[in-house]
Coordinates of C-alpha atoms and ligand atoms in Angstrom, one line a residue:
M1 CA 119.2 102.8 100.5
I2 CA 116.7 104.0 103.2
E3 CA 118.0 104.5 106.7
L4 CA 115.9 105.6 109.8
K5 CA 117.9 106.8 112.8
N6 CA 116.2 107.3 116.2
I7 CA 113.0 108.5 114.7
S8 CA 110.2 109.7 117.0
K9 CA 106.8 111.3 116.5
S10 CA 104.1 112.5 118.9
F11 CA 100.6 113.8 118.2
D12 CA 99.5 115.9 121.2
K13 CA 99.9 113.4 124.0
T14 CA 100.2 110.3 121.8
N15 CA 103.7 109.0 121.4
A16 CA 103.0 107.4 118.0
V17 CA 106.6 106.4 117.1
K18 CA 109.3 106.0 119.7
N19 CA 113.0 106.0 118.7
I20 CA 112.8 103.7 115.7
S21 CA 115.9 102.8 113.7
F22 CA 116.2 100.5 110.7
S23 CA 117.5 100.4 107.2
V24 CA 116.1 98.9 104.0
L25 CA 118.4 97.6 101.2
K26 CA 117.8 98.5 97.5
D27 CA 116.4 95.1 96.7
E28 CA 114.4 94.0 99.7
T29 CA 110.9 94.3 101.0
L30 CA 110.6 95.3 104.7
V31 CA 107.2 94.8 106.2
L32 CA 106.1 96.9 109.1
L33 CA 103.8 94.6 111.1
G34 CA 101.8 95.3 114.2
T35 CA 98.3 95.8 115.6
S36 CA 96.1 98.8 114.9
G37 CA 97.6 102.1 116.2
C38 CA 101.1 100.8 116.8
G39 CA 102.6 103.5 114.5
K40 CA 103.2 101.7 111.2
T41 CA 101.5 104.3 108.9
T42 CA 103.2 107.2 110.8
T43 CA 106.6 105.5 110.3
L44 CA 105.9 105.0 106.6
K45 CA 104.7 108.6 106.0
M46 CA 107.8 110.0 107.6
I47 CA 109.9 108.4 104.9
N48 CA 108.2 110.6 102.2
R49 CA 107.8 113.5 104.6
L50 CA 104.0 113.4 104.5
I51 CA 104.6 113.5 108.3
K52 CA 107.6 115.2 109.7
A53 CA 109.6 113.4 112.4
D54 CA 109.9 115.3 115.8
S55 CA 113.4 113.9 116.2
G56 CA 115.9 111.6 114.5
D57 CA 117.0 111.5 110.8
I58 CA 116.0 109.7 107.7
F59 CA 118.6 109.2 104.9
I60 CA 118.0 108.1 101.3
N61 CA 121.2 107.0 99.6
G62 CA 123.1 108.7 102.4
E63 CA 121.3 112.0 101.9
N64 CA 119.2 113.4 104.8
I65 CA 115.7 113.9 103.5
K66 CA 115.4 117.2 105.4
K67 CA 117.8 118.5 102.8
I68 CA 115.9 117.2 99.8
N69 CA 113.2 119.3 98.2
E70 CA 109.8 117.8 99.1
E71 CA 108.5 117.5 95.6
K72 CA 111.7 116.0 94.3
L73 CA 111.8 113.5 97.2
R74 CA 108.2 112.3 96.5
L75 CA 108.7 112.0 92.8
G76 CA 111.4 109.5 93.5
I77 CA 109.2 107.4 95.9
G78 CA 106.2 105.4 94.7
Y79 CA 103.4 105.4 97.2
V80 CA 100.5 102.9 97.2
L81 CA 97.7 103.6 99.6
Q82 CA 95.0 101.4 101.1
N83 CA 91.8 101.8 99.1
H84 CA 94.0 102.7 96.1
G85 CA 93.9 106.5 96.7
L86 CA 92.8 107.2 93.1
L87 CA 91.3 110.6 92.5
P88 CA 87.6 110.0 91.8
H89 CA 87.1 112.8 89.3
Y90 CA 90.1 111.8 87.2
T91 CA 89.9 109.1 84.6
I92 CA 92.3 106.1 85.0
E93 CA 94.5 107.6 82.4
Q94 CA 94.6 111.0 84.2
N95 CA 95.3 109.2 87.5
I96 CA 98.2 107.2 86.1
A97 CA 99.7 110.2 84.3
I98 CA 100.0 112.4 87.5
V99 CA 103.7 111.7 88.1
P100 CA 104.7 111.8 84.4
N101 CA 102.9 115.1 84.1
L102 CA 104.8 116.5 87.1
L103 CA 108.0 115.2 85.5
R104 CA 106.9 116.9 82.2
W105 CA 107.1 113.7 80.1
G106 CA 105.8 114.1 76.6
K107 CA 102.5 112.4 75.6
D108 CA 104.1 109.6 73.6
K109 CA 106.4 108.6 76.4
T110 CA 103.6 108.7 78.9
D111 CA 101.2 106.7 76.7
S112 CA 103.7 104.0 75.9
R113 CA 104.8 103.6 79.5
M114 CA 101.1 103.5 80.6
E115 CA 100.3 100.8 78.0
E116 CA 103.3 98.8 79.3
M117 CA 102.2 99.1 82.9
L118 CA 98.5 98.3 82.2
H119 CA 99.7 95.2 80.2
K120 CA 102.0 94.1 83.0
L121 CA 99.3 94.4 85.6
H122 CA 96.8 92.6 83.5
L123 CA 94.5 95.6 83.0
P124 CA 92.7 96.0 79.7
L125 CA 93.7 99.1 77.8
N126 CA 90.1 100.3 77.5
L127 CA 90.0 101.0 81.2
K128 CA 92.0 104.2 80.5
D129 CA 88.8 106.3 79.8
K130 CA 86.9 105.0 82.8
Y131 CA 86.6 106.5 86.3
P132 CA 87.8 104.7 89.5
N133 CA 84.3 103.9 90.6
Q134 CA 83.6 102.0 87.4
L135 CA 86.4 99.5 88.2
S136 CA 86.4 96.5 90.6
G137 CA 88.4 96.8 93.8
G138 CA 91.1 94.5 92.4
Q139 CA 91.4 96.6 89.3
Q140 CA 91.5 99.9 91.3
Q141 CA 94.3 98.4 93.4
R142 CA 96.3 97.4 90.3
V143 CA 95.8 100.9 88.9
G144 CA 97.2 102.3 92.2
L145 CA 100.2 100.1 91.8
A146 CA 100.6 101.1 88.1
R147 CA 100.5 104.8 89.0
A148 CA 103.1 104.3 91.7
L149 CA 105.5 102.5 89.4
M150 CA 105.1 104.7 86.3
A151 CA 108.3 106.6 86.7
K152 CA 110.3 103.5 87.9
P153 CA 111.0 104.9 91.4
P154 CA 113.8 103.1 93.3
I155 CA 111.7 103.2 96.5
L156 CA 108.1 102.0 97.0
L157 CA 106.0 102.6 100.1
M158 CA 102.8 100.6 100.4
D159 CA 100.2 101.1 103.1
E160 CA 98.0 98.1 103.5
P161 CA 97.9 97.7 99.7
F162 CA 95.8 94.5 99.8
G163 CA 93.7 95.3 102.9
A164 CA 90.4 96.0 101.2
L165 CA 90.4 93.1 98.7
D166 CA 88.4 89.9 98.9
P167 CA 90.5 86.8 99.7
I168 CA 90.6 85.5 96.1
T169 CA 91.6 88.8 94.5
K170 CA 94.1 89.3 97.3
E171 CA 95.8 86.0 96.6
S172 CA 96.1 86.7 92.9
I173 CA 97.5 90.2 93.4
K174 CA 99.9 89.0 96.0
K175 CA 101.2 86.3 93.6
E176 CA 101.8 89.1 91.0
F177 CA 103.5 91.1 93.6
L178 CA 106.1 88.4 94.1
T179 CA 106.8 87.9 90.5
L180 CA 106.4 91.4 88.9
D181 CA 109.7 92.4 87.3
E182 CA 108.9 96.1 88.0
L183 CA 109.2 95.4 91.7
Q184 CA 112.6 93.8 91.5
N185 CA 115.6 95.8 92.7
K186 CA 113.5 98.2 94.7
A187 CA 113.6 99.2 98.3
I188 CA 110.0 98.4 99.4
V189 CA 108.4 99.3 102.8
M190 CA 105.0 97.7 103.2
V191 CA 102.6 98.2 106.1
T192 CA 100.3 95.5 107.2
H193 CA 98.6 94.1 110.2
D194 CA 98.1 90.7 108.5
I195 CA 100.7 88.3 109.9
Q196 CA 100.3 85.8 107.0
E197 CA 100.8 88.5 104.4
A198 CA 103.9 89.7 106.2
F199 CA 105.4 86.2 106.1
E200 CA 104.5 85.7 102.4
L201 CA 105.8 89.0 101.1
G202 CA 108.5 90.3 103.5
D203 CA 112.2 89.6 103.1
R204 CA 112.4 91.1 106.6
I205 CA 109.7 92.0 109.1
C206 CA 109.8 94.9 111.6
L207 CA 107.4 94.0 114.4
M208 CA 106.0 97.1 116.1
S209 CA 104.0 97.5 119.3
N210 CA 102.9 100.7 120.9
G211 CA 105.1 102.9 118.8
E212 CA 108.2 100.8 119.5
M213 CA 110.2 98.4 117.3
I214 CA 110.1 95.1 119.1
Q215 CA 112.1 93.0 116.7
I216 CA 113.4 93.2 113.2
G217 CA 114.7 90.3 111.2
K218 CA 114.0 87.6 108.6
P219 CA 110.6 86.0 109.1
T220 CA 112.1 82.7 110.3
E221 CA 114.3 84.6 112.8
L222 CA 111.3 86.2 114.5
L223 CA 109.7 82.7 114.7
E224 CA 112.7 80.8 115.8
K225 CA 114.5 83.4 117.9
P226 CA 111.8 85.7 119.3
R227 CA 113.4 88.5 121.3
N228 CA 110.8 88.4 124.1
G229 CA 107.4 87.1 125.2
L230 CA 105.6 89.8 123.2
V231 CA 107.1 88.5 119.9
K232 CA 106.3 84.9 120.9
D233 CA 102.7 85.8 121.8
F234 CA 102.2 87.7 118.5
F235 CA 102.8 84.5 116.5
R236 CA 101.2 82.1 118.9
G237 CA 98.9 79.5 117.3
Q238 CA 100.2 80.3 113.8
K239 CA 103.8 79.2 114.1
L240 CA 103.7 76.1 112.0
Q241 CA 101.8 77.7 109.1
L242 CA 104.0 80.8 109.2
S243 CA 107.2 78.8 109.2
L244 CA 106.0 76.8 106.1
K245 CA 105.2 80.2 104.4
A246 CA 108.5 81.6 105.3
I247 CA 110.6 78.8 103.8
E248 CA 111.0 79.1 100.0
V249 CA 110.8 75.6 98.4
K250 CA 113.8 76.3 96.2
N251 CA 116.0 76.2 99.4
L252 CA 114.9 72.5 99.9
S253 CA 116.2 71.4 96.5
P254 CA 119.4 69.7 97.7
F255 CA 117.3 67.6 100.1
L256 CA 114.6 66.5 97.6
E257 CA 114.7 63.3 95.6
P258 CA 115.4 63.7 91.9
S259 CA 112.6 62.8 89.6
A260 CA 113.9 60.5 86.8
D261 CA 111.4 61.1 84.2
R262 CA 110.5 64.4 82.6
Y263 CA 106.8 65.2 82.6
D264 CA 104.9 68.3 81.4
D265 CA 103.2 68.7 84.8
A266 CA 106.3 69.8 86.7
I267 CA 105.7 73.0 88.6
S268 CA 108.3 75.7 87.8
I269 CA 109.6 77.0 91.1
D270 CA 110.6 80.6 91.7
H271 CA 109.3 82.1 94.9
Q272 CA 106.8 79.5 96.0
S273 CA 106.8 78.7 99.7
V274 CA 106.6 75.2 101.2
W275 CA 103.1 76.1 102.1
D276 CA 102.2 76.7 98.4
I277 CA 103.4 73.2 97.5
L278 CA 101.6 71.6 100.5
E279 CA 98.4 73.2 99.2
I280 CA 98.9 71.5 95.8
L281 CA 99.7 68.2 97.6
A282 CA 96.4 68.4 99.4
E283 CA 94.9 67.4 96.1
K284 CA 97.3 64.6 95.0
P285 CA 99.9 62.3 96.5
F286 CA 103.0 63.7 94.9
C287 CA 104.1 66.4 92.5
R288 CA 107.2 67.2 90.4
L289 CA 109.1 70.5 90.8
E290 CA 111.4 72.1 88.4
I291 CA 114.0 74.0 90.5
N292 CA 116.8 75.7 88.7
G293 CA 116.5 73.3 85.8
E294 CA 116.5 70.2 88.0
L295 CA 113.5 68.0 88.3
K296 CA 112.5 66.9 91.8
K297 CA 109.8 64.8 93.3
A298 CA 107.9 66.0 96.4
T299 CA 105.4 64.4 98.8
N300 CA 104.1 65.7 102.1
G301 CA 106.6 63.4 103.9
S302 CA 109.6 64.2 101.7
L303 CA 109.0 68.0 102.1
M304 CA 108.9 67.7 105.9
E305 CA 112.1 65.6 105.9
A306 CA 113.7 68.2 103.6
I307 CA 112.7 71.0 106.0
E308 CA 114.4 69.2 108.9
K309 CA 117.6 68.8 106.9
F310 CA 117.5 72.4 105.7
K311 CA 117.0 73.7 109.2
A312 CA 120.1 71.8 110.3
T313 CA 122.2 73.8 107.8
K314 CA 123.6 77.3 108.4
N315 CA 121.3 78.8 105.8
G316 CA 118.2 77.2 107.4
T317 CA 118.8 78.9 110.7
T318 CA 119.2 82.3 109.3
E319 CA 117.0 82.2 106.2
Ligands
ATP401 N1 97.2 113.0 112.6 C1 97.1 112.4 113.8 N2 96.6 113.2 114.9 C2 96.6 112.6 116.1 N3 96.9 111.3 116.4 C3 97.3 110.6 115.3 C4 97.5 111.1 114.0 N4 97.9 110.1 113.2 C5 98.1 109.0 114.0 N5 97.7 109.3 115.3 C6 97.8 108.4 116.4 O1 99.1 107.8 116.4 C7 99.1 106.4 116.7 C8 99.7 105.6 115.6 O2 98.9 105.7 114.4 P1 99.3 105.0 113.1 O3 98.2 105.4 112.1 O4 100.7 105.3 112.7 O5 99.1 103.5 113.5 P2 99.0 102.2 112.5 O6 99.8 101.1 113.2 O7 99.3 102.5 111.1 O8 97.5 101.8 112.7 P3 96.4 101.2 111.6 O9 96.9 99.8 111.3 O10 95.1 101.2 112.4 O11 96.4 102.1 110.4 C9 97.6 106.1 117.0 O12 97.4 106.2 118.4 C10 96.9 107.2 116.2 O13 95.6 107.4 116.8

């Protein structure tokens, strides 16, 4: 879907991005992770040509973006900025309607899609007439996401989308991010410097340092098979928590004991990590999980045993 080949970019004497290559599939989230100034945002902005690469090529569905009209290119790519990027003198309705207006949608189509998006992002309809500064930070960020998704772009670029939020709002928006149907089947590239966030949201992580790509792979690959000392150092001190966040609990299903009785308190499992379930188990000795229609029982101990068994399988080493 998206392919970067040997991309480099310098600003005066700063080599911001050095010979980066990667691809993103149509239904995955690739997280660009790294410390401040390592070239993440520059890489992201080269994909929608807000910044032009000095050398190398970027392809979208096999087509070189240099050959695509800039406006057409950007209309097919949703873009969510840190601090939402809403225009302060536009109402929420006007902000959300920017792309539909460029696409010359009629008012009825725009209104009904806007209502659908506000509903899906748990925003009350009466926000439409307000201005961005009359909304909370979490609401502004949701509006930013609604705006980016209005025209159902197959590609979504997100630059530190949750960076400015308080921890509680951040958690609730991240949970929505994982379950929102509008985000399925999209190629998503997300920039963050937050390691935990990268492990929670990324299907793959591209770790960058000083303009270079140090390693790219599934979260557990970076943890279990770090390419060099730099990668190891990056995760030092957080390895246990990160690996628990990287393993989806549904993968442990074959190794968990069945629960004989059906109770209403079973937690329905989709994308929860082992870490999410351990947080629940901090409050009680066991819980029931409903995974693909099967009822399982989990305790701290049984989850740890299941992880060991899972890691011994082929899937566990590459997941
Ligand atoms: N327009 C610009 N002019 C000059 N230098 C720039 C420009 N944009 C970025 N840089 C420099 O390029 C390097 C990479 O910047 P970039 O914003 O891509 O990093 P980043 O990893 O996204 O950082 P952060 O997490 O702080 O946003 C930095 O040294 C930065 O100072």
